[in-house]
Amino acid sequence: MTADGFLEVENVTKRFGGFQALSSVSLHVRQGERFGLIGPNGSGKTTLINCISGTLRNDAGRIVFEGHDLTAVPAHRRTRLGIARSFQIPKPFASMTVRDNLTIPLEYAARAHGVDATEQARAILRLMGLEAKAHAAAATLTQIEMRKLELGRAMAAKPKLLVADEAMAGLSSAEVDDILDILFQLNARGITIIMIEHIMRAVMRFCERIAVLDAGEKIAEGGPEAILANAAVERAYLGQ
Amino acid sequence: MRGRTFGVVVIGMVLAGVLFTRLGANQYYYFAAYVILQYVVLATAWNILGGYTGYVNFGTAAFFALGAYTSVVLIKGFAAPLPVLLAAGAAVAGLLGLGIGYLTLRLRGVFFSIATLALAVVLQTMVINWDYVGGARGISVVRPGRLPFFGSYVEFLFAVMLLLAIFAIAVAWWIETSRIGRGLAAIRDNEEAAECMGVPTLRLKLIATTVSGSLMGVAGAPFPYYVTFVEPSSAFNLDYAVNSLAMPMIGGTTTWVGPVIGAILLGTTQQVATVTISSALNLLIVGIILVAFVILAPDGILGLVQRLKGGARA
């Protein structure tokens, strides 16, 4: 594996009191890659991406993004550097319209203003299939629309790296394909994507490389076939 | 559209104010109007943090009294003129606001509110034990002599408070229509998501607490000249905390108009009730109106109007 210095996670450790959520996890994600992060519930996936996006600080180890050591960089600056994320449980700005939800990252992260911001918001809404809902209150959206808004809002930050935290949880099979289509399109535009997901069909179809976490440790890494054939992964998911 | 409403309100306030001072009405009216305008400033200031940002401050009285007691010190020690008092009150209360802002790093929701309430108690205790500013007994302040243009000093104070109210509204309007206002709304809706979307949440919260505190302090700065006798229990009165929270809630918290409507309605009702019924009834009236609004119109008068109009947000 050759590291190109795009995203380097080196020996990242995170404790919550006496609980070891991450023990010395290392990952290298290459530019333009479709990377999958899987593992049973409570294995530390979300903790790891919280450390990458900056909402949590790792206790040890370091994360380097395009040459920037992120250790002391607050979350909003990481977003401006090009790391955007969606949340597992959608966190829309509920008092705003769908379009205004996009205006926040457009203004604050992508530095787009006025007419420019309006144009870009429209383009993202079109890509997400949310054009008709532009002026609806975010609080009134359905589950799938909420998921799309979550991704669209992350897109509005003009990321180089998009971390999609269970963007498909709770969706029907057709809706999963819908979101996958969008993610493939974003990747085709050059955006690196880290997908955290429980829906194996989606992970196997989408990801070029997958890392598996179990109880805070990385137990496997490789292509989809190698992961499916891996005995340790099977043990982690199914037990002995 | 919003800009036009803002312009109309400001021009209306100036004209009404000028007309009012030319009328040579009963002095009591200036006294009453001063209090109402003071509440326009306090409610507007409270709303910048409470309404726009979503951090409920129960410590309005602390910021107000800090402005008032800063004036007491400057009057007693240096015989400072009113403009200096206003600037100093804003600066000192703004600093306290900045300090409160750092609390938001660790305290959110109800815990933040409790901390601000505690702040008022701590400050009041300090003032009670500080003899230079009169301690618990209070202190008399002598007003400067007569002024040109104004029939009395109270008329002059009324004009000053009118300008402060216009200034406060202008600040709130500017914040609301700027990028800062949209960032604050994002914090109110979801602070974690806001931070992850590139909003510098700490910096924006510090701006909100500092501006809000500073406006509350400036509202308290002329207070010693208004009452001429300052004592802790009046400067730190619970009324300030309750009213400055109730007025935006009644008017509507999402725009600058809400606190103005709430302050004028509730402030006027209180002044009328004080004269016609009893001054002790004030807080009871506020309480009843607030409960009624929370149940019947949780988004305040503005929300109610919007809903009756057919509700663009339905």
XYZ file of C-alpha atoms in Angstrom, chain A residues 50 53 55 74-76 79-80 83 85 87 91-96 103-105 107-109 111 113 137 140 153-154, chain B residues 178-201 203-204 312-314:
58
model
C -15.514 12.270 15.079
C -13.807 15.744 11.648
C -15.810 17.053 17.082
C -10.835 23.004 15.500
C -13.647 21.310 13.565
C -14.767 24.379 11.595
C -14.173 21.779 7.225
C -12.553 24.756 5.515
C -13.123 17.592 5.317
C -19.189 14.956 7.063
C -24.287 12.768 10.589
C -28.928 17.178 12.248
C -30.579 19.714 9.954
C -30.878 23.383 10.862
C -34.558 22.855 11.590
C -35.725 26.484 11.697
C -34.341 27.190 8.226
C -26.207 28.615 2.612
C -24.457 28.100 5.965
C -21.617 25.865 4.664
C -20.902 31.056 3.213
C -18.758 29.771 6.047
C -16.746 26.939 4.510
C -16.696 31.232 0.973
C -21.608 34.825 -1.307
C -38.765 24.048 6.194
C -40.852 18.962 7.409
C -25.135 20.208 3.160
C -21.792 18.419 3.451
C -25.509 39.668 8.194
C -23.606 36.423 7.862
C -23.127 36.520 11.655
C -26.879 36.269 12.179
C -27.168 33.221 9.939
C -24.251 31.610 11.765
C -25.924 32.288 15.130
C -29.163 30.710 13.870
C -27.187 27.616 12.841
C -25.739 27.432 16.363
C -29.234 27.732 17.832
C -30.530 24.914 15.626
C -27.603 22.527 16.110
C -24.259 23.625 17.458
C -22.327 20.492 16.467
C -23.631 20.558 12.901
C -22.866 24.292 12.694
C -19.248 23.726 13.734
C -18.919 20.902 11.192
C -20.275 23.155 8.444
C -17.464 25.639 8.973
C -19.159 28.015 11.435
C -16.632 29.252 14.026
C -19.090 28.617 16.850
C -16.083 33.128 18.070
C -19.718 33.805 17.112
C -45.636 30.546 4.667
C -44.033 28.011 6.999
C -46.952 25.612 7.182
